[in-house]
Amino acid sequence: MSLRSIVPVLLVSLVLSFESAFAQLPVADMSVEELLDVQVTSVSRKAQRLARAPAAVYVITQEELRRSGVTSIAEALRLVPGMHVGRLNGGAWAISARGGAARYANKMLVMVDGRSVYSTFYGGVFWEYLDLLMEDIDRIEVIRGPGGVMWGANAVNGVVNVITRSARQTVGNLISVTGGNQEHGVVAVRHGARFKSGAYRVWGKSSERTLFGGTDAVYRQDYSMASVQMSRTRVNPPDGSGFTMHGGFRVDWDRHERDQFSLSGDVYGGAWRNSMAAVQPFPPYGVLGTVEDRPAGGNVLGRWTRTAASGGETSAQVYFDRFQGQFPYSYDSTVFNLDLQQARPLNESNELMWSFNFRQSRAALRPAFGAQSARPVRSDPLFSGVLQHDLELTPNRWYLSLGARLEHNNFTGFEFQPSIRVLHTPSRKDSYWAAWSRAVRTPTMAEHNITYNGFAGVAQGLPVVYGATANEAFRSEKLYAHEGGYRHESKNWTASAALFYNRYTDVRSYLPSGFSVQYTPTPYVYGQTKVWNARNETIYGGEVWGAWSPLPKWKLMPSYSWLRRNAYELEGLNTLKRFLVSGEEPAHQVRFRSLLDLTSTWQLDTAFYYTSAFPMHKIAAHPRLDVRVSWRPTRKQEWSAGLFDATEGPALEGPPEGPALSGQMRRMWQLKWVYRF
Amino acid sequence: MLRTVVALTLVLLLVAWIAPVVGSAYVSGPEDEVMSALILGFVRYAEWPPGASPTDPSASIAVCANGRPSLVRALTRTFAGKSISGRQLVAREVKTAAEAALCQVLFVSSDNQRQLTELLGAVQQIPVLTIGDSEAIFAAGGIVQFFEEDGKMRFAVHLDALARSRVSVSARLLRLGQVVKGKLR
């Protein structure tokens, strides 16, 4: 059981008394048909309870993962209502909830079994190295909205919690082979077995991916507004292709039935080619090049959980993580992290949870492409403590949750992140919730340390190059979030809705600090800017989603989300703003999925997505259709064929960020074979 | 570094402080509850050949388990206050082949391979509905396997092993599970 993953449960433990999990389910009186429909793993029990949390929660189950045909965690997030997932190239994605989608989307925290994979050096997630064995993932819990109390800094716009199966649930051998025009070859193997008091598994996965469209159109789009002639060299091999190799293990065992232990780890490495534009102040202004990144990393995590008969739980978790990469800059990071947590019911209607976290991270950075770093090596300790009180105000009707986290980090000192959540359940089928929270996004190492140049366009016939200067006085960005939601659960349908109004203060801006005209090698304007907390902005919107089974063998899942960002301040710097504003998001997203069992062995799954335009980045609206057919002749094997993005030709899915360019998505097909023995 | 050491020491002290506070008894998981209820379903839909029970028809139906104490506890709870055609249901933990031979239903956890082979061998010739929690049950000559798929409990029945045991299970129940055929041990 993951320390971070039990947190949402604690968050909803106020719901416990009327749910009381399994104990009150009249299992003994159910028919066999009903029994076969009961979620049995304790984790799914959590997933069930999560569905009643006072937050906008969506849980991707293993069944949904399998039926989506996706081969990576990043792609799986397309299943989440309101989440924007734009594939930029073979191994890079722009992913965010509630605004700010960019390659280095810095307001989404992502965890794997309680281990953070958010890079505090860049702010963002390297999705390409998050290449787990999909069949061993139990579920992905996604919370849209802040989770600062539970998960700490940078859980601002959302939290993604990937939870892998216990080794007890993966006993047996598995081979999975995927091939296609972009997923050239994804091969995964796993061996799992029991031993006296537990079970283990070892696994390996190798993935080779590419992006078909090349970068030609991107390049044109990216710089067209300045109407500058750029060299339009096609990159060959295409941008963003490469491979990763991943191997790992997990052991779960218990002692005296009340102490659960888990030890897991993985190592990975690979090679990725990334296209990027290096800026120069004379024609053709940008030089397109390919950089090869040979990343390597590994981590090991140990956890102990003690379950008390009273319902309380105590856990301790330690992990160590190392990562080395070369793109866009060469860096090497090590993280040691320790979490302690205890949840204790005080009485029938009160529960108290506290936790403590300590993290020591060290990073060594070697900038390239004209960028400079003031402090290339730094070591940062971080401490935080959480206290949360969950109360049942009136039995089975009103619940209140009060929580706060106090954190101390090396960049900004103390950070306070409180949250108040209220849940009202007038009936077993309906629930209403509302929440107010404050969350922070702490500065990245890049914002404090890296100074780089960008190309802004042409003014008065002269090219304008800007320099973005790091600033050690840059503070955290703050979010004050106001959210509310409603949920209805019926026998064969559910519907949910959430509204949010997010006010951000001290948002990152690059303020001009001076202009000069340079004469070498050719005349150009050099604009010096510096990173500051200079803006406020608001993003508000809503999401509705649901599921309906018109027939037992057919499930339909529609969703719609809408959001709006206030007008950007900095209008005077219009030409600069694309470089200065982090990310952009589509205003409307529509999804419609259908999961149909044709026969007991054949399944047909389709998904339609519509993403509206990104006006600032001039990316057009994009409809997308995915179709998948699967055949399971026996319990042991499954054959499936998928056609993704079946509707359109080349299309961009998201904006580029930093020196890396984004490429086009093309129609993608794949075949997959899974064999268990 | 010093700060790290201090922090770690504090943490260890904290662990030492919490550890005794936490309660002891472990609650059976939902898996056990669902398995027990499924076993009850099997008992409802199964018929043992006449004369198979060592004692008279009013005697209790013994559901035995080996290697999974949490299941025995869940079975006891599930069976509380229930009877089938006037026969009491009894949940029992068994350890030896002699004890196993007195059961109508026998669940053997596959954690202990040697025990699995021994217990199943002992009941091969008598009408006992044997159940296991991994595929090893079929290799050992057992009849029913409980397994998890997508977080839900499923079962598979080995038809040839069922026929050999002379226990009959209603087709209505069999339709809900997967069917396995093939050579018997």
mmCIF file of N, CA and C in Angstrom, chain A residues 247-333:
data_model
loop_
_atom_site.group_PDB
_atom_site.id
_atom_site.type_symbol
_atom_site.label_atom_id
_atom_site.label_comp_id
_atom_site.label_asym_id
_atom_site.label_seq_id
_atom_site.Cartn_x
_atom_site.Cartn_y
_atom_site.Cartn_z
ATOM 1 N N GLY A 247 13.700 -2.185 -16.409
ATOM 2 C CA GLY A 247 13.595 -3.456 -15.693
ATOM 3 C C GLY A 247 13.320 -3.179 -14.237
ATOM 4 N N GLY A 248 12.557 -4.042 -13.592
ATOM 5 C CA GLY A 248 12.254 -3.772 -12.194
ATOM 6 C C GLY A 248 11.800 -4.999 -11.439
ATOM 7 N N PHE A 249 11.558 -4.803 -10.164
ATOM 8 C CA PHE A 249 11.087 -5.894 -9.316
ATOM 9 C C PHE A 249 10.173 -5.327 -8.243
ATOM 10 N N ARG A 250 9.417 -6.211 -7.632
ATOM 11 C CA ARG A 250 8.629 -5.814 -6.464
ATOM 12 C C ARG A 250 8.406 -7.045 -5.596
ATOM 13 N N VAL A 251 8.591 -6.884 -4.326
ATOM 14 C CA VAL A 251 8.344 -7.964 -3.368
ATOM 15 C C VAL A 251 7.358 -7.441 -2.331
ATOM 16 N N ASP A 252 6.332 -8.220 -2.050
ATOM 17 C CA ASP A 252 5.375 -7.861 -0.995
ATOM 18 C C ASP A 252 5.275 -9.023 -0.035
ATOM 19 N N TRP A 253 5.363 -8.745 1.236
ATOM 20 C CA TRP A 253 5.177 -9.820 2.195
ATOM 21 C C TRP A 253 4.586 -9.260 3.473
ATOM 22 N N ASP A 254 4.119 -10.142 4.342
ATOM 23 C CA ASP A 254 3.579 -9.646 5.596
ATOM 24 C C ASP A 254 4.074 -10.493 6.752
ATOM 25 N N ARG A 255 3.902 -9.935 7.935
ATOM 26 C CA ARG A 255 4.326 -10.620 9.137
ATOM 27 C C ARG A 255 3.171 -10.476 10.135
ATOM 28 N N HIS A 256 2.766 -11.568 10.712
ATOM 29 C CA HIS A 256 1.655 -11.593 11.672
ATOM 30 C C HIS A 256 0.402 -10.959 11.093
ATOM 31 N N GLU A 257 0.269 -10.965 9.802
ATOM 32 C CA GLU A 257 -0.902 -10.460 9.091
ATOM 33 C C GLU A 257 -1.192 -8.977 9.266
ATOM 34 N N ARG A 258 -0.536 -8.320 10.193
ATOM 35 C CA ARG A 258 -0.883 -6.909 10.370
ATOM 36 C C ARG A 258 0.211 -5.995 9.830
ATOM 37 N N ASP A 259 1.399 -6.512 9.646
ATOM 38 C CA ASP A 259 2.482 -5.711 9.098
ATOM 39 C C ASP A 259 2.706 -6.082 7.640
ATOM 40 N N GLN A 260 2.533 -5.115 6.775
ATOM 41 C CA GLN A 260 2.745 -5.358 5.356
ATOM 42 C C GLN A 260 4.047 -4.675 4.945
ATOM 43 N N PHE A 261 4.845 -5.402 4.179
ATOM 44 C CA PHE A 261 6.096 -4.828 3.703
ATOM 45 C C PHE A 261 6.117 -4.865 2.188
ATOM 46 N N SER A 262 6.779 -3.897 1.625
ATOM 47 C CA SER A 262 6.902 -3.868 0.174
ATOM 48 C C SER A 262 8.262 -3.294 -0.177
ATOM 49 N N LEU A 263 8.926 -3.934 -1.110
ATOM 50 C CA LEU A 263 10.213 -3.440 -1.582
ATOM 51 C C LEU A 263 10.162 -3.479 -3.101
ATOM 52 N N SER A 264 10.466 -2.367 -3.734
ATOM 53 C CA SER A 264 10.419 -2.377 -5.193
ATOM 54 C C SER A 264 11.518 -1.485 -5.738
ATOM 55 N N GLY A 265 11.840 -1.696 -6.988
ATOM 56 C CA GLY A 265 12.867 -0.871 -7.603
ATOM 57 C C GLY A 265 12.871 -1.064 -9.094
ATOM 58 N N ASP A 266 13.458 -0.135 -9.788
ATOM 59 C CA ASP A 266 13.633 -0.329 -11.221
ATOM 60 C C ASP A 266 14.813 0.479 -11.733
ATOM 61 N N VAL A 267 15.349 0.036 -12.837
ATOM 62 C CA VAL A 267 16.433 0.744 -13.501
ATOM 63 C C VAL A 267 16.033 0.922 -14.955
ATOM 64 N N TYR A 268 16.500 1.981 -15.573
ATOM 65 C CA TYR A 268 16.167 2.196 -16.971
ATOM 66 C C TYR A 268 17.259 2.983 -17.677
ATOM 67 N N GLY A 269 17.212 2.896 -18.972
ATOM 68 C CA GLY A 269 18.163 3.626 -19.788
ATOM 69 C C GLY A 269 17.616 3.682 -21.194
ATOM 70 N N GLY A 270 18.227 4.484 -22.027
ATOM 71 C CA GLY A 270 17.721 4.548 -23.392
ATOM 72 C C GLY A 270 18.441 5.583 -24.206
ATOM 73 N N ALA A 271 17.904 5.841 -25.346
ATOM 74 C CA ALA A 271 18.457 6.873 -26.228
ATOM 75 C C ALA A 271 17.309 7.531 -26.958
ATOM 76 N N TRP A 272 17.255 8.852 -26.912
ATOM 77 C CA TRP A 272 16.210 9.605 -27.595
ATOM 78 C C TRP A 272 16.828 10.696 -28.435
ATOM 79 N N ARG A 273 16.288 10.835 -29.635
ATOM 80 C CA ARG A 273 16.711 11.959 -30.469
ATOM 81 C C ARG A 273 15.656 13.050 -30.330
ATOM 82 N N ASN A 274 16.082 14.247 -30.053
ATOM 83 C CA ASN A 274 15.157 15.369 -29.913
ATOM 84 C C ASN A 274 15.569 16.467 -30.869
ATOM 85 N N SER A 275 14.603 16.999 -31.585
ATOM 86 C CA SER A 275 14.920 18.140 -32.443
ATOM 87 C C SER A 275 14.788 19.406 -31.634
ATOM 88 N N MET A 276 15.664 20.330 -31.898
ATOM 89 C CA MET A 276 15.548 21.598 -31.198
ATOM 90 C C MET A 276 16.090 22.720 -32.059
ATOM 91 N N ALA A 277 15.706 23.926 -31.680
ATOM 92 C CA ALA A 277 16.165 25.088 -32.438
ATOM 93 C C ALA A 277 17.124 25.891 -31.573
ATOM 94 N N ALA A 278 18.344 26.075 -32.046
ATOM 95 C CA ALA A 278 19.292 26.941 -31.348
ATOM 96 C C ALA A 278 19.153 28.330 -31.969
ATOM 97 N N VAL A 279 19.108 29.338 -31.095
ATOM 98 C CA VAL A 279 18.814 30.688 -31.568
ATOM 99 C C VAL A 279 20.092 31.438 -31.916
ATOM 100 N N GLN A 280 20.052 32.175 -33.002
ATOM 101 C CA GLN A 280 21.175 33.050 -33.344
ATOM 102 C C GLN A 280 20.614 34.356 -33.894
ATOM 103 N N PRO A 281 21.303 35.459 -33.677
ATOM 104 C CA PRO A 281 20.726 36.763 -34.026
ATOM 105 C C PRO A 281 20.940 37.160 -35.481
ATOM 106 N N PHE A 282 21.090 36.259 -36.383
ATOM 107 C CA PHE A 282 21.235 36.584 -37.799
ATOM 108 C C PHE A 282 20.576 35.471 -38.599
ATOM 109 N N PRO A 283 20.165 35.750 -39.837
ATOM 110 C CA PRO A 283 19.445 34.738 -40.601
ATOM 111 C C PRO A 283 20.261 33.448 -40.686
ATOM 112 N N PRO A 284 19.659 32.308 -40.628
ATOM 113 C CA PRO A 284 18.207 32.097 -40.523
ATOM 114 C C PRO A 284 17.690 32.115 -39.091
ATOM 115 N N TYR A 285 18.366 32.746 -38.178
ATOM 116 C CA TYR A 285 17.904 32.994 -36.794
ATOM 117 C C TYR A 285 17.800 31.745 -35.933
ATOM 118 N N GLY A 286 17.266 30.683 -36.504
ATOM 119 C CA GLY A 286 17.178 29.455 -35.718
ATOM 120 C C GLY A 286 17.854 28.355 -36.491
ATOM 121 N N VAL A 287 18.618 27.540 -35.829
ATOM 122 C CA VAL A 287 19.235 26.411 -36.491
ATOM 123 C C VAL A 287 18.640 25.154 -35.906
ATOM 124 N N LEU A 288 18.087 24.356 -36.799
ATOM 125 C CA LEU A 288 17.426 23.158 -36.350
ATOM 126 C C LEU A 288 18.453 22.048 -36.216
ATOM 127 N N GLY A 289 18.470 21.435 -35.097
ATOM 128 C CA GLY A 289 19.435 20.360 -34.893
ATOM 129 C C GLY A 289 18.816 19.212 -34.150
ATOM 130 N N THR A 290 19.539 18.138 -34.096
ATOM 131 C CA THR A 290 19.063 16.980 -33.359
ATOM 132 C C THR A 290 20.040 16.696 -32.235
ATOM 133 N N VAL A 291 19.501 16.506 -31.067
ATOM 134 C CA VAL A 291 20.340 16.228 -29.912
ATOM 135 C C VAL A 291 20.004 14.840 -29.429
ATOM 136 N N GLU A 292 21.014 14.071 -29.172
ATOM 137 C CA GLU A 292 20.723 12.751 -28.651
ATOM 138 C C GLU A 292 20.884 12.744 -27.140
ATOM 139 N N ASP A 293 19.865 12.239 -26.494
ATOM 140 C CA ASP A 293 19.851 12.154 -25.037
ATOM 141 C C ASP A 293 20.026 10.685 -24.684
ATOM 142 N N ARG A 294 20.964 10.397 -23.802
ATOM 143 C CA ARG A 294 21.112 9.012 -23.340
ATOM 144 C C ARG A 294 20.859 8.976 -21.837
ATOM 145 N N PRO A 295 19.594 8.953 -21.468
ATOM 146 C CA PRO A 295 19.273 9.023 -20.045
ATOM 147 C C PRO A 295 19.473 7.680 -19.358
ATOM 148 N N ALA A 296 19.667 7.741 -18.071
ATOM 149 C CA ALA A 296 19.739 6.523 -17.283
ATOM 150 C C ALA A 296 19.253 6.864 -15.891
ATOM 151 N N GLY A 297 18.620 5.925 -15.248
ATOM 152 C CA GLY A 297 18.136 6.201 -13.902
ATOM 153 C C GLY A 297 17.743 4.939 -13.195
ATOM 154 N N GLY A 298 17.441 5.100 -11.930
ATOM 155 C CA GLY A 298 17.003 3.953 -11.156
ATOM 156 C C GLY A 298 16.503 4.406 -9.811
ATOM 157 N N ASN A 299 15.758 3.550 -9.162
ATOM 158 C CA ASN A 299 15.254 3.904 -7.845
ATOM 159 C C ASN A 299 14.943 2.644 -7.064
ATOM 160 N N VAL A 300 14.925 2.787 -5.754
ATOM 161 C CA VAL A 300 14.512 1.672 -4.908
ATOM 162 C C VAL A 300 13.659 2.245 -3.788
ATOM 163 N N LEU A 301 12.582 1.533 -3.459
ATOM 164 C CA LEU A 301 11.606 2.038 -2.500
ATOM 165 C C LEU A 301 11.207 0.930 -1.534
ATOM 166 N N GLY A 302 11.193 1.247 -0.255
ATOM 167 C CA GLY A 302 10.754 0.283 0.751
ATOM 168 C C GLY A 302 9.633 0.888 1.573
ATOM 169 N N ARG A 303 8.670 0.049 1.959
ATOM 170 C CA ARG A 303 7.538 0.580 2.696
ATOM 171 C C ARG A 303 7.047 -0.420 3.726
ATOM 172 N N TRP A 304 6.666 0.098 4.843
ATOM 173 C CA TRP A 304 6.092 -0.735 5.891
ATOM 174 C C TRP A 304 4.749 -0.141 6.267
ATOM 175 N N THR A 305 3.722 -0.962 6.360
ATOM 176 C CA THR A 305 2.393 -0.481 6.736
ATOM 177 C C THR A 305 1.851 -1.378 7.835
ATOM 178 N N ARG A 306 1.344 -0.773 8.862
ATOM 179 C CA ARG A 306 0.703 -1.558 9.915
ATOM 180 C C ARG A 306 -0.759 -1.167 9.988
ATOM 181 N N THR A 307 -1.631 -2.176 9.902
ATOM 182 C CA THR A 307 -3.063 -1.928 9.962
ATOM 183 C C THR A 307 -3.554 -2.321 11.346
ATOM 184 N N ALA A 308 -4.299 -1.441 11.944
ATOM 185 C CA ALA A 308 -4.827 -1.736 13.275
ATOM 186 C C ALA A 308 -6.284 -2.159 13.150
ATOM 187 N N ALA A 309 -6.720 -2.961 14.098
ATOM 188 C CA ALA A 309 -8.106 -3.429 14.089
ATOM 189 C C ALA A 309 -9.066 -2.244 14.186
ATOM 190 N N SER A 310 -8.617 -1.198 14.840
ATOM 191 C CA SER A 310 -9.467 -0.022 15.018
ATOM 192 C C SER A 310 -9.690 0.733 13.715
ATOM 193 N N GLY A 311 -8.964 0.333 12.664
ATOM 194 C CA GLY A 311 -9.093 1.039 11.406
ATOM 195 C C GLY A 311 -7.955 2.011 11.191
ATOM 196 N N GLY A 312 -7.126 2.193 12.183
ATOM 197 C CA GLY A 312 -5.982 3.094 12.052
ATOM 198 C C GLY A 312 -4.892 2.453 11.215
ATOM 199 N N GLU A 313 -4.020 3.276 10.723
ATOM 200 C CA GLU A 313 -2.945 2.757 9.897
ATOM 201 C C GLU A 313 -1.701 3.606 10.073
ATOM 202 N N THR A 314 -0.566 2.935 10.133
ATOM 203 C CA THR A 314 0.698 3.630 10.265
ATOM 204 C C THR A 314 1.588 3.154 9.135
ATOM 205 N N SER A 315 2.319 4.057 8.527
ATOM 206 C CA SER A 315 3.226 3.589 7.495
ATOM 207 C C SER A 315 4.489 4.424 7.459
ATOM 208 N N ALA A 316 5.540 3.791 6.995
ATOM 209 C CA ALA A 316 6.818 4.460 6.817
ATOM 210 C C ALA A 316 7.322 4.073 5.441
ATOM 211 N N GLN A 317 7.869 5.030 4.745
ATOM 212 C CA GLN A 317 8.336 4.752 3.391
ATOM 213 C C GLN A 317 9.635 5.499 3.127
ATOM 214 N N VAL A 318 10.562 4.805 2.492
ATOM 215 C CA VAL A 318 11.848 5.403 2.158
ATOM 216 C C VAL A 318 12.119 5.126 0.692
ATOM 217 N N TYR A 319 12.598 6.106 -0.034
ATOM 218 C CA TYR A 319 13.079 5.788 -1.375
ATOM 219 C C TYR A 319 14.298 6.595 -1.747
ATOM 220 N N PHE A 320 14.986 6.062 -2.732
ATOM 221 C CA PHE A 320 16.200 6.663 -3.242
ATOM 222 C C PHE A 320 16.073 6.658 -4.752
ATOM 223 N N ASP A 321 16.358 7.784 -5.378
ATOM 224 C CA ASP A 321 16.108 7.885 -6.810
ATOM 225 C C ASP A 321 17.283 8.616 -7.465
ATOM 226 N N ARG A 322 17.735 8.078 -8.580
ATOM 227 C CA ARG A 322 18.825 8.749 -9.303
ATOM 228 C C ARG A 322 18.432 8.882 -10.759
ATOM 229 N N PHE A 323 18.784 10.006 -11.349
ATOM 230 C CA PHE A 323 18.453 10.215 -12.756
ATOM 231 C C PHE A 323 19.548 11.034 -13.427
ATOM 232 N N GLN A 324 19.951 10.582 -14.604
ATOM 233 C CA GLN A 324 20.930 11.331 -15.391
ATOM 234 C C GLN A 324 20.376 11.516 -16.792
ATOM 235 N N GLY A 325 20.483 12.712 -17.313
ATOM 236 C CA GLY A 325 20.000 12.938 -18.667
ATOM 237 C C GLY A 325 20.817 14.019 -19.347
ATOM 238 N N GLN A 326 20.613 14.178 -20.646
ATOM 239 C CA GLN A 326 21.390 15.173 -21.389
ATOM 240 C C GLN A 326 20.543 16.217 -22.096
ATOM 241 N N PHE A 327 19.218 16.053 -22.042
ATOM 242 C CA PHE A 327 18.400 16.972 -22.821
ATOM 243 C C PHE A 327 17.423 17.726 -21.943
ATOM 244 N N PRO A 328 17.214 18.997 -22.117
ATOM 245 C CA PRO A 328 17.998 19.863 -22.993
ATOM 246 C C PRO A 328 19.374 20.190 -22.424
ATOM 247 N N TYR A 329 19.546 20.040 -21.117
ATOM 248 C CA TYR A 329 20.863 20.275 -20.550
ATOM 249 C C TYR A 329 21.294 19.010 -19.833
ATOM 250 N N SER A 330 22.597 18.895 -19.676
ATOM 251 C CA SER A 330 23.111 17.709 -19.014
ATOM 252 C C SER A 330 22.936 17.853 -17.496
ATOM 253 N N TYR A 331 22.364 16.867 -16.869
ATOM 254 C CA TYR A 331 22.178 16.967 -15.429
ATOM 255 C C TYR A 331 22.152 15.600 -14.772
ATOM 256 N N ASP A 332 22.322 15.628 -13.476
ATOM 257 C CA ASP A 332 22.438 14.398 -12.708
ATOM 258 C C ASP A 332 21.780 14.685 -11.364
ATOM 259 N N SER A 333 20.748 13.941 -11.021
ATOM 260 C CA SER A 333 20.070 14.238 -9.770
ATOM 261 C C SER A 333 19.951 13.002 -8.891
#
